[in-house]
XYZ file of C-alpha atoms in Angstrom:
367
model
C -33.968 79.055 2.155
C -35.475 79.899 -1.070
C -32.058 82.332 -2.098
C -29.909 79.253 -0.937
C -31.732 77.071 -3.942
C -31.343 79.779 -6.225
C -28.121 80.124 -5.525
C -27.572 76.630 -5.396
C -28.802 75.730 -8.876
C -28.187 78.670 -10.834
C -24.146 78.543 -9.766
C -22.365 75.984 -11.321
C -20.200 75.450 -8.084
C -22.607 76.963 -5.661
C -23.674 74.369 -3.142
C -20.078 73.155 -2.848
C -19.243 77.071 -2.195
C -22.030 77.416 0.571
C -20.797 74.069 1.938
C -17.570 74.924 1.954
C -18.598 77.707 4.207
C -20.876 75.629 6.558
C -17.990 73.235 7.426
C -15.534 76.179 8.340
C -18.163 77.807 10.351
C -18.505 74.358 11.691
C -14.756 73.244 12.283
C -14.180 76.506 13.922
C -17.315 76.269 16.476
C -16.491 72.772 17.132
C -12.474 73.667 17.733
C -13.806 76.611 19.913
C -16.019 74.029 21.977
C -12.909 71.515 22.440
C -10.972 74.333 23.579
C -13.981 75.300 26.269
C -14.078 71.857 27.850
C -10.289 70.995 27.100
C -10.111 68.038 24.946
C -8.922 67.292 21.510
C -11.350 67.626 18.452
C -9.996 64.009 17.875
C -11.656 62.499 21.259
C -14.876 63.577 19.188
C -16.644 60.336 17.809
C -20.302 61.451 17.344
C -21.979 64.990 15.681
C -25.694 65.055 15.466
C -26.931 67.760 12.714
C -30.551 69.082 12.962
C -31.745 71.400 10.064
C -33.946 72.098 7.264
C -33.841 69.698 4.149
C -31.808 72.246 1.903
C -29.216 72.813 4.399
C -28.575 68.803 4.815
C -28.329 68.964 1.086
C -25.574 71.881 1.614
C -23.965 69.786 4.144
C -23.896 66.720 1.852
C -22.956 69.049 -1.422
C -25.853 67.423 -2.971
C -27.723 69.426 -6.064
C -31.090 71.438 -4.984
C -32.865 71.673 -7.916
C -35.351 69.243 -6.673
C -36.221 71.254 -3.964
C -36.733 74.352 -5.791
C -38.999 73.454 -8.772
C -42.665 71.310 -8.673
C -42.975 68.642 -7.271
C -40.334 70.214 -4.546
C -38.901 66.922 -3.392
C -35.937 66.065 -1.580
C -33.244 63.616 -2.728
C -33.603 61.712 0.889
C -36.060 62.232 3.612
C -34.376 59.354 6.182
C -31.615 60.091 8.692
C -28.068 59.838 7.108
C -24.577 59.040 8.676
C -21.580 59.635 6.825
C -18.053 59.752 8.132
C -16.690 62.955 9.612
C -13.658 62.425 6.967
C -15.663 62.757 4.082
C -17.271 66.282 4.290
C -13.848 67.667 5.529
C -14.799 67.974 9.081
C -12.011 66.991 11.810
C -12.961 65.293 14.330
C -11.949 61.433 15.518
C -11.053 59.407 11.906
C -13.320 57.262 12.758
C -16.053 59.918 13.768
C -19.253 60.319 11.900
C -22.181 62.786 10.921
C -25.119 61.879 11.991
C -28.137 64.069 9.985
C -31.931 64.083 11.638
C -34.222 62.673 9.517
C -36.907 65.089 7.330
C -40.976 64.597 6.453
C -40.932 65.909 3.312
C -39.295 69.387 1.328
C -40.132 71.997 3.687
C -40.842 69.808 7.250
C -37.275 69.011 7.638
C -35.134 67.387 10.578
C -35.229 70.545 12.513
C -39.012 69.946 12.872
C -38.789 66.464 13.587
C -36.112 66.609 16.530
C -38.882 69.647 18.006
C -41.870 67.455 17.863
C -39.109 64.646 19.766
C -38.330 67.378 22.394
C -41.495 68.359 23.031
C -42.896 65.032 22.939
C -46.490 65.974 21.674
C -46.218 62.214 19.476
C -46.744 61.036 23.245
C -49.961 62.970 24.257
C -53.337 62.439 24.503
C -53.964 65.868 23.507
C -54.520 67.759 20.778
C -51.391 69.965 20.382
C -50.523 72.809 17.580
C -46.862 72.786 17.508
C -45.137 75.832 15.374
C -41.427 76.939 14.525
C -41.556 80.566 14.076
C -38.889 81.500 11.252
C -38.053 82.452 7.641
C -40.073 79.047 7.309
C -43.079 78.456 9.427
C -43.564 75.122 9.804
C -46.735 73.652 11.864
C -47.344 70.289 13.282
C -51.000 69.153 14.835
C -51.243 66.233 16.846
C -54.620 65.492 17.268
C -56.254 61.913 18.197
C -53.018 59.633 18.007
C -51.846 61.524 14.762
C -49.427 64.337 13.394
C -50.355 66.377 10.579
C -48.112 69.136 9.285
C -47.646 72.009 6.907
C -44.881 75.082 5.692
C -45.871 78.476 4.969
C -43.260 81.026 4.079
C -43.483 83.467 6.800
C -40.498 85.584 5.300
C -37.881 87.089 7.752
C -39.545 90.154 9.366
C -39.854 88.498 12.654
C -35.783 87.821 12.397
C -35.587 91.245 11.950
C -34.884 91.259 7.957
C -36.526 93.060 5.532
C -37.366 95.945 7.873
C -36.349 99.784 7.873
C -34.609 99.279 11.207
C -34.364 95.660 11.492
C -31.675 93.723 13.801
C -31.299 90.586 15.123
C -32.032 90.029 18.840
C -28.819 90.927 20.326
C -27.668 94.238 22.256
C -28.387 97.323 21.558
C -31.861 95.765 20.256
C -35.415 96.802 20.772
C -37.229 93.877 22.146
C -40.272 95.748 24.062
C -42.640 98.320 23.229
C -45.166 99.859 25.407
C -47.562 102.890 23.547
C -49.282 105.000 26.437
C -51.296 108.506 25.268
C -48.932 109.136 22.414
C -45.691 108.325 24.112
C -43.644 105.306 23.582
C -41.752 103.541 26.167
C -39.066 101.332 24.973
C -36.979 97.957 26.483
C -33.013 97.624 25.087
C -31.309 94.821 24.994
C -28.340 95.211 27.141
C -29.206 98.177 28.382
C -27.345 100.168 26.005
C -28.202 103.212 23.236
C -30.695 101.426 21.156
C -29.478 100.517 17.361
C -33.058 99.158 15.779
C -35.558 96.561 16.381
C -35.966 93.045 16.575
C -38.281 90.819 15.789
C -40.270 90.666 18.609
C -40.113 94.434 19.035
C -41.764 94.643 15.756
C -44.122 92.410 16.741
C -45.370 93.954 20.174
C -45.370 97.725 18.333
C -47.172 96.849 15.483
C -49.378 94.713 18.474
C -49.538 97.723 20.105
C -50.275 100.675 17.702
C -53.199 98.353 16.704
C -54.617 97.832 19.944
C -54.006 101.952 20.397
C -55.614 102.529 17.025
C -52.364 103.758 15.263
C -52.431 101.268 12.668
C -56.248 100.018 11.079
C -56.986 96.508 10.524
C -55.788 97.064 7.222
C -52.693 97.749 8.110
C -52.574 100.540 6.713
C -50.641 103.558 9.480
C -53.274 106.004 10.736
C -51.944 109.960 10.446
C -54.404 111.655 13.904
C -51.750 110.688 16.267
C -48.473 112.003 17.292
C -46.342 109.567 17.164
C -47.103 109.341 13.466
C -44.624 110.813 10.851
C -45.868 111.876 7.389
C -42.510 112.906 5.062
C -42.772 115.107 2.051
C -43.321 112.656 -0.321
C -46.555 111.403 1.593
C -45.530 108.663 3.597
C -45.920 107.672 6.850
C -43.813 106.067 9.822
C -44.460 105.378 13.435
C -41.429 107.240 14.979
C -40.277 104.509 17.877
C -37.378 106.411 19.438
C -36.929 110.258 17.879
C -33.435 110.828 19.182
C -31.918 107.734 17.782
C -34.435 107.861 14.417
C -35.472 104.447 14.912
C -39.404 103.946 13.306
C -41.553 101.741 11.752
C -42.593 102.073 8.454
C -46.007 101.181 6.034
C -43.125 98.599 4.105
C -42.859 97.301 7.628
C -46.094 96.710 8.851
C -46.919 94.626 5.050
C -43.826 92.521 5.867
C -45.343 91.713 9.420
C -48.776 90.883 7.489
C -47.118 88.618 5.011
C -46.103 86.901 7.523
C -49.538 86.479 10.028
C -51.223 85.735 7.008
C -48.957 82.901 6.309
C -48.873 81.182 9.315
C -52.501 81.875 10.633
C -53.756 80.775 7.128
C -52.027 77.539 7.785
C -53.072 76.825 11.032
C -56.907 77.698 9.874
C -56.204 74.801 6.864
C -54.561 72.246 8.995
C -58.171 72.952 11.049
C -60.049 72.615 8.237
C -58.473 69.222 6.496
C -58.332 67.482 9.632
C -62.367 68.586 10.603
C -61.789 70.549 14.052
C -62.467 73.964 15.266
C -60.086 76.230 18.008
C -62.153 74.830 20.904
C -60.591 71.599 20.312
C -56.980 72.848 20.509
C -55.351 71.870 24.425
C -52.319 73.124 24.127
C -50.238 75.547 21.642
C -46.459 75.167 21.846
C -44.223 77.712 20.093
C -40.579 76.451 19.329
C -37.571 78.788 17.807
C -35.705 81.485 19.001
C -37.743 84.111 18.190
C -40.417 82.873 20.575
C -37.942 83.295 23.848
C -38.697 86.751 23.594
C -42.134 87.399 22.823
C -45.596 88.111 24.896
C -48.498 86.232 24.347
C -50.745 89.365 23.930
C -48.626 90.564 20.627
C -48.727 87.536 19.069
C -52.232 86.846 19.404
C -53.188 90.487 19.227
C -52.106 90.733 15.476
C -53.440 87.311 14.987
C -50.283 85.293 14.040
C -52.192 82.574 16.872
C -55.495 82.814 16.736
C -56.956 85.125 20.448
C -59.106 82.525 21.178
C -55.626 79.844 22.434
C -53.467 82.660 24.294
C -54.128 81.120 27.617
C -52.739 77.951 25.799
C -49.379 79.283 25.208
C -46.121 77.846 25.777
C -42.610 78.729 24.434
C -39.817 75.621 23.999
C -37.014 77.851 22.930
C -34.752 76.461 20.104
C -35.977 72.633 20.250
C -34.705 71.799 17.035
C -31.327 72.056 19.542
C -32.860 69.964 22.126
C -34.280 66.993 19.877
C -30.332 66.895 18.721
C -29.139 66.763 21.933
C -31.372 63.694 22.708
C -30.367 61.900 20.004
C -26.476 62.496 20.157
C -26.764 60.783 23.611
C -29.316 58.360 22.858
C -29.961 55.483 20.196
C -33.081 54.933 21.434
C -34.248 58.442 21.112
C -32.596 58.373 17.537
C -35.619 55.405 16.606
C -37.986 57.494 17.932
C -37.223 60.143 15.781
C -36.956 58.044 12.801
C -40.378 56.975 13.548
C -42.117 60.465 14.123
C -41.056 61.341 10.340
C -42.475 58.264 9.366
C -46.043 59.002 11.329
C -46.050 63.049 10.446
C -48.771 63.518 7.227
C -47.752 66.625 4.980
C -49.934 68.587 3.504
C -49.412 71.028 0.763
C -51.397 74.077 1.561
C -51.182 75.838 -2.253
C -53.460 72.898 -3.468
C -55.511 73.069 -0.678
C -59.082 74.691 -2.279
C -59.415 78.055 -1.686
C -56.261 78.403 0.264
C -55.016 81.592 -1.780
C -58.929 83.220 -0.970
C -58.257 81.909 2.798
C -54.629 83.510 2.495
C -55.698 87.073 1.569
C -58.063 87.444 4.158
C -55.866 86.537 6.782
C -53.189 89.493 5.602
C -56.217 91.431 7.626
C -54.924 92.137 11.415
C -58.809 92.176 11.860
C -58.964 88.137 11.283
C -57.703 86.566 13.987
């Protein structure tokens, strides 16, 4: 997100170049649908778009600079339709663009159609709902309220930023079991592996702390032999010899960037709102990412606090699913309008002592 503003604002054409791209990604998954089902692209009236606020700004060629510099505002945070005609997309003449509506800079539509899908506005208990991404973004819906936060988790669990990074596809690591100095791996597909995924990442780095590879630190361990140590003095947790797929020191701090952002979050959101773990019914983990990961990895490096594992429940990609309700549904469309109207922000960085609470929660110890 952050590279898209920069790019955006320091390019004198660059949104309308990464829009440009957008709509023929767009056009050509859209044609590629028609073709599936066999109709036209003109017997299309209606396109529902779910995502962050600086890719509806990309969508809409509108300038980012807002969103990059203080206060970080958005030009719009309510749902917009525009006609299908006028960002180049072709569908029906007469068919429009409908765009989810956003909270604030970094809580954008995509949040707001996942608290619609999993409905936690409608519960009587106290819910912690959070999209694991580049961005992760935290709702908590406690006592007839929704309170939310962003934290930039950075890409490692996506797979980016990593020595042998990949997205979850095939030929991916996805599992990781660490028994007496042996590791045990699951593929994707069922093929030669070709690196490691984010949750693969995850569960090792889960793992090797659990099996005392890695200290609390996170800092890589050298008494065990699975442990790598190159002439230049550092170390990597070899993964699959044969194939020289490993984990790295680099790695592991990525992986901690990331728990301490998130878990730091969820302990503020706690703190400004006056309740402890205990109180927590329900944790509900939405994005792609969380399809494919245990429970006991992402607790046991303390991304979720240990205490709510048993409280656990993965939604898949519900920023999907909230756009699916609302391209078949007015009515589901006002209820989404009014969740971002009843979701409270709050901006962790001028939270006090947030950058103390921050630091300590890079630990794998704090959980």
């Amino acid at each position: 997100v952050l590279s898209r503003i920069h790019y955006g604002t320091e390019n004198k054409n660059g949104v309308y170049e990464m829009q440009n791209i957008f709509i023929k990604k767009l056009q050509h998954s859209i044609e590629k649908l028609a073709y599936d089902v066999k109709i036209n692209t003109e017997s299309i009236y209606e396109i529902v778009l779910s995502g962050n606020s600086t890719m509806i700004h990309i969508v809409l060629g509108l300038p980012l600079n807002t969103l990059g510099k203080s206060p970080y505002s958005s030009i719009f945070n309510r749902s917009i339709s525009v006609s299908g005609n006028d960002l180049g997309i072709k569908i029906n003449d007469e068919g429009k663009i409908y765009c989810t509506p956003s909270v604030s800079t970094y809580i954008g539509g995509d949040i707001v159609s996942g608290v619609l899908a999993s409905r936690i506005y409608d519960s009587e208990k106290t819910i912690l709902f959070i999209d694991i991404g580049t961005n992760g973004e935290i709702v908590l819906s406690y006592n007839g309220k929704m309170y939310s936060c962003s934290c930039a988790a950075g890409p490692a669990l996506e797979g980016m930023n990593i020595s042998c990074g990949m997205r979850a596809e095939k030929g991916a690591i996805d599992r990781i079991e660490i028994n007496n100095d042996t590791v045990k791996i699951n593929v994707i597909g069922g093929c030669k592996p070709k690196g490691i995924c984010g949750s693969g990442i995850l569960e090792g780095i889960s793992k090797c702390i659990k099996k005392g590879v890695i200290a609390k630190s996170g800092r890589i361990l050298t008494d065990n032999n699975i442990v790598e140590t190159d002439l230049k003095g550092k170390r990597k947790i070899c993964i699959d010899y044969e194939n020289n797929i490993y984990i790295t020191q680099s790695d592991i701090r990525q992986v901690q960037l990331c728990k301490g952002a998130i878990l730091s979050g969820i302990i503020t959101l706690f703190n400004q709102i006056g309740i402890e773990e205990d109180n927590i019914d329900e944790v509900i983990v939405a994005g792609q990412f969380g399809k494919y990961i245990d429970p006991e990895s992402i607790t046991g490096i303390g991304i979720i606090p240990m205490s709510l594992k048993e409280k656990i429940k993965y939604i898949g990609n519900s920023s999907m699913t909230g756009a699916k309700m609302c391209l078949i549904s007015k009515e589901e469309r006002k209820i989404m309008e009014d969740i971002a109207n009843n979701i409270s922000y709050i901006e962790l960085s001028t939270c006090e002592g947030y950058e103390k609470l921050f630091t300590k929660c890079l630990q794998f110890g704090v959980k």
